[in-house]
Short mmCIF file of C-alpha atoms in Angstrom, two decimals:
data_model
loop_
_atom_site.label_atom_id
_atom_site.label_comp_id
_atom_site.label_asym_id
_atom_site.label_seq_id
_atom_site.Cartn_x
_atom_site.Cartn_y
_atom_site.Cartn_z
CA UNK A 1 163.39 134.87 103.75
CA UNK A 2 164.62 131.32 102.98
CA UNK A 3 167.55 130.03 104.36
CA UNK A 4 168.84 126.29 103.30
CA UNK A 5 171.96 124.76 105.77
CA UNK A 6 173.85 122.10 104.62
CA UNK A 7 176.42 120.13 106.64
CA UNK A 8 179.36 119.40 106.37
CA UNK A 9 180.58 121.57 103.69
CA UNK A 10 183.78 120.03 103.29
CA UNK A 11 183.65 116.24 103.22
CA UNK A 12 186.93 113.97 102.94
CA UNK A 13 186.05 110.20 103.14
CA UNK A 14 187.53 106.86 101.92
CA UNK A 15 186.20 104.55 99.86
CA UNK A 16 183.86 102.09 101.09
CA UNK A 17 182.97 104.06 103.78
CA UNK A 18 179.49 105.48 104.56
CA UNK A 19 178.27 108.96 105.02
CA UNK A 20 175.06 111.27 105.77
CA UNK A 21 175.30 114.85 104.08
CA UNK A 22 172.35 117.08 105.61
CA UNK A 23 170.10 120.02 103.65
CA UNK A 24 168.08 121.60 106.79
CA UNK A 25 165.63 124.56 105.51
CA UNK A 26 163.92 127.64 107.62
CA UNK A 27 160.75 127.52 105.82
CA UNK A 28 157.41 124.92 104.80
CA UNK A 29 158.31 122.91 101.48
CA UNK A 30 157.14 119.80 100.06
CA UNK A 31 159.68 119.63 97.05
CA UNK A 32 163.29 119.53 97.66
CA UNK A 33 166.27 118.86 94.76
CA UNK A 34 169.46 117.40 94.67
CA UNK A 35 171.96 118.34 92.29
CA UNK A 36 175.81 117.16 91.99
CA UNK A 37 177.90 119.55 90.21
CA UNK A 38 181.63 118.64 88.82
CA UNK A 39 184.46 121.22 88.66
CA UNK A 40 183.76 123.34 85.73
CA UNK A 41 180.84 121.61 84.58
CA UNK A 42 176.60 122.47 85.06
CA UNK A 43 174.28 120.90 87.53
CA UNK A 44 173.09 117.26 87.17
CA UNK A 45 169.58 116.96 88.97
CA UNK A 46 169.96 113.62 91.38
CA UNK A 47 166.81 113.54 92.94
CA UNK A 48 163.15 115.56 93.18
CA UNK A 49 161.66 114.77 96.37
CA UNK A 50 158.04 115.69 96.41
CA UNK A 51 156.34 114.37 99.44
CA UNK A 52 157.03 114.24 102.95
CA UNK A 53 158.32 111.07 103.73
CA UNK A 54 159.84 111.18 100.12
CA UNK A 55 163.16 108.37 99.70
CA UNK A 56 164.87 107.92 96.26
CA UNK A 57 167.47 105.85 95.51
CA UNK A 58 169.77 105.72 92.59
CA UNK A 59 173.31 103.46 92.88
CA UNK A 60 175.45 104.62 96.35
CA UNK A 61 173.13 107.19 96.66
CA UNK A 62 170.10 107.91 98.86
CA UNK A 63 168.16 110.96 99.67
CA UNK A 64 165.28 110.94 101.93
CA UNK A 65 162.80 114.11 102.31
CA UNK A 66 161.00 114.84 106.21
CA UNK A 67 159.04 118.12 105.70
CA UNK A 68 157.77 118.10 109.26
CA UNK A 69 161.69 118.52 110.47
CA UNK A 70 162.27 120.62 107.45
CA UNK A 71 165.28 118.03 107.11
CA UNK A 72 166.61 116.19 103.62
CA UNK A 73 169.60 113.76 103.64
CA UNK A 74 171.62 112.11 100.81
CA UNK A 75 173.50 109.17 102.55
CA UNK A 76 176.42 107.70 100.43
CA UNK A 77 176.77 104.04 100.74
CA UNK A 78 180.40 102.23 100.37
CA UNK A 79 181.57 105.32 98.31
CA UNK A 80 183.63 105.23 95.25
CA UNK A 81 186.18 107.37 93.46
CA UNK A 82 183.51 108.79 90.82
CA UNK A 83 181.36 110.29 93.76
CA UNK A 84 183.62 113.15 94.59
CA UNK A 85 181.91 116.15 93.52
CA UNK A 86 180.22 118.69 94.83
CA UNK A 87 176.67 118.40 96.14
CA UNK A 88 173.82 120.94 96.17
CA UNK A 89 170.40 120.49 97.95
CA UNK A 90 168.12 123.15 96.50
CA UNK A 91 164.17 124.16 98.04
CA UNK A 92 161.40 125.41 96.25
CA UNK A 93 159.57 127.44 98.87
CA UNK A 94 156.21 127.94 96.41
CA UNK A 95 153.28 126.25 96.95
CA UNK A 96 152.76 122.93 95.56
CA UNK A 97 151.55 123.63 91.93
CA UNK A 98 153.64 126.96 91.90
CA UNK A 99 156.55 127.82 90.42
CA UNK A 100 159.20 125.60 89.95
CA UNK A 101 162.38 127.64 89.16
CA UNK A 102 162.88 129.85 91.99
CA UNK A 103 165.25 127.92 94.05
CA UNK A 104 167.16 128.27 96.87
CA UNK A 105 170.61 126.63 97.11
CA UNK A 106 172.42 125.37 100.13
CA UNK A 107 176.14 126.42 99.69
CA UNK A 108 177.12 122.42 98.42
CA UNK A 109 179.09 120.01 100.12
CA UNK A 110 182.56 118.97 98.52
CA UNK A 111 182.67 115.28 98.42
CA UNK A 112 186.45 113.95 98.48
CA UNK A 113 186.71 110.18 97.82
CA UNK A 114 190.13 108.54 98.62
CA UNK A 115 191.53 105.31 97.22
CA UNK B 1 169.26 115.84 71.87
CA UNK B 2 171.65 118.74 72.64
CA UNK B 3 171.05 120.32 76.41
CA UNK B 4 171.48 123.93 77.60
CA UNK B 5 174.20 125.62 75.55
CA UNK B 6 176.12 128.64 77.10
CA UNK B 7 178.55 130.63 75.50
CA UNK B 8 180.88 131.92 75.78
CA UNK B 9 182.55 129.42 78.55
CA UNK B 10 184.99 131.73 80.01
CA UNK B 11 184.90 135.34 80.02
CA UNK B 12 187.48 137.93 81.36
CA UNK B 13 186.46 141.84 81.48
CA UNK B 14 188.10 143.89 82.88
CA UNK B 15 186.02 146.60 85.17
CA UNK B 16 183.80 148.90 82.92
CA UNK B 17 183.65 146.67 80.21
CA UNK B 18 180.52 144.87 79.09
CA UNK B 19 179.79 141.41 79.18
CA UNK B 20 177.19 139.41 76.82
CA UNK B 21 176.18 136.16 78.20
CA UNK B 22 174.13 133.79 75.72
CA UNK B 23 171.90 131.12 76.21
CA UNK B 24 170.11 129.05 74.17
CA UNK B 25 167.62 126.85 75.71
CA UNK B 26 167.05 122.78 75.37
CA UNK B 27 164.64 121.70 72.26
CA UNK B 28 160.97 122.57 72.82
CA UNK B 29 161.85 124.82 75.82
CA UNK B 30 160.33 128.00 76.17
CA UNK B 31 161.20 129.06 79.81
CA UNK B 32 164.66 130.38 80.55
CA UNK B 33 166.28 131.40 83.95
CA UNK B 34 169.07 132.58 84.80
CA UNK B 35 170.90 132.20 88.02
CA UNK B 36 174.35 133.03 89.76
CA UNK B 37 176.94 131.26 91.68
CA UNK B 38 179.36 133.56 93.34
CA UNK B 39 182.47 131.42 94.77
CA UNK B 40 181.88 129.18 97.06
CA UNK B 41 178.04 129.84 97.13
CA UNK B 42 175.26 128.08 95.99
CA UNK B 43 173.32 129.27 93.23
CA UNK B 44 171.04 131.99 93.53
CA UNK B 45 167.63 132.93 91.27
CA UNK B 46 168.41 135.95 89.22
CA UNK B 47 165.41 136.21 86.20
CA UNK B 48 163.10 134.10 84.33
CA UNK B 49 161.55 135.10 80.88
CA UNK B 50 159.82 133.26 78.46
CA UNK B 51 160.09 134.69 74.52
CA UNK B 52 159.85 138.36 74.50
CA UNK B 53 158.85 138.73 78.27
CA UNK B 54 160.65 138.85 81.43
CA UNK B 55 158.22 137.09 83.98
CA UNK B 56 160.26 137.00 87.30
CA UNK B 57 163.23 139.66 87.92
CA UNK B 58 163.15 139.72 91.21
CA UNK B 59 166.63 137.92 91.85
CA UNK B 60 168.26 140.74 89.14
CA UNK B 61 170.12 143.57 90.91
CA UNK B 62 169.16 147.30 90.03
CA UNK B 63 171.80 148.48 87.98
CA UNK B 64 173.61 147.35 84.98
CA UNK B 65 172.00 143.82 84.56
CA UNK B 66 169.20 142.78 82.62
CA UNK B 67 167.82 139.96 80.27
CA UNK B 68 166.03 139.25 77.23
CA UNK B 69 165.01 136.40 75.28
CA UNK B 70 164.16 137.91 71.83
CA UNK B 71 161.37 136.24 69.52
CA UNK B 72 164.61 134.43 67.46
CA UNK B 73 167.71 133.40 69.09
CA UNK B 74 169.31 132.65 72.50
CA UNK B 75 168.49 134.41 75.85
CA UNK B 76 170.88 137.02 76.62
CA UNK B 77 172.31 138.13 80.19
CA UNK B 78 174.21 141.63 79.91
CA UNK B 79 175.94 143.30 82.16
CA UNK B 80 177.43 146.65 82.09
CA UNK B 81 180.08 148.11 83.34
CA UNK B 82 180.97 145.19 85.15
CA UNK B 83 182.43 145.48 88.81
CA UNK B 84 185.19 142.45 90.43
CA UNK B 85 181.95 141.80 92.58
CA UNK B 86 180.63 140.42 88.98
CA UNK B 87 183.17 137.99 88.58
CA UNK B 88 180.50 134.40 89.31
CA UNK B 89 179.66 131.43 87.52
CA UNK B 90 176.30 132.37 85.45
CA UNK B 91 173.98 129.64 84.83
CA UNK B 92 171.12 129.29 82.60
CA UNK B 93 168.30 126.49 82.71
CA UNK B 94 165.56 125.43 80.80
CA UNK B 95 162.28 123.56 81.24
CA UNK B 96 159.34 123.36 78.77
CA UNK B 97 156.50 124.04 81.00
CA UNK B 98 156.62 126.06 84.32
CA UNK B 99 155.25 124.83 87.40
CA UNK B 100 154.55 122.34 89.46
CA UNK B 101 156.94 118.97 89.49
CA UNK B 102 158.68 119.76 86.07
CA UNK B 103 162.79 119.76 87.25
CA UNK B 104 165.04 123.04 85.46
CA UNK B 105 167.85 121.54 83.28
CA UNK B 106 170.85 123.51 83.71
CA UNK B 107 173.72 124.35 81.30
CA UNK B 108 177.08 123.66 82.15
CA UNK B 109 178.01 127.69 83.00
CA UNK B 110 179.54 131.22 81.66
CA UNK B 111 182.10 131.98 84.08
CA UNK B 112 182.95 135.33 84.41
CA UNK B 113 186.08 136.98 85.57
CA UNK B 114 186.56 140.64 86.08
CA UNK B 115 190.24 142.09 86.14
#
């Protein structure tokens, strides 16, 4: 059974600081997704990482994927309050070209950015 | 362009009652997926449907849960004789195609509370 572990699960940081959220997974996959969820809201797709070494950046967030290490990181640069949310990584364990729906999610990282 | 629409957003049921959750996919999407998010957990895949067909129900509990996506109308997730452990957020997602690198889009969820 595929396991996806995120850490930390809770992250409280000050505005302006940098931090990294880690996502480890237990089986081979070359597709990993990062989502953001605000309280009571849906999941917003942030990044789709589709190959080893993939790096994507959007604003203050940068995500990377190392399929050999089975590790993805979500790096936050100069955090601002608006980034406060829960961040999930999700892994698609099916072979490339296969399913894109049977995602296995981590438990999420609750990020709180304090002024 | 409306996103994935779910209703009701919040539902309270007493133990033993039935819960029906509805999902209308994004326009042009014919693939629907249901996920469940238990408290402090990541989302877990339940079922994948196309119009009038259940494609993959490997994540559905064996009893009391059923799903359909009729030719006309929304997809419905039905939970019979609800128990406290069914309290969760139920997310519907949709995509225009299945497989490959297509992102799936999530609705805002239906929060079920069983009292």
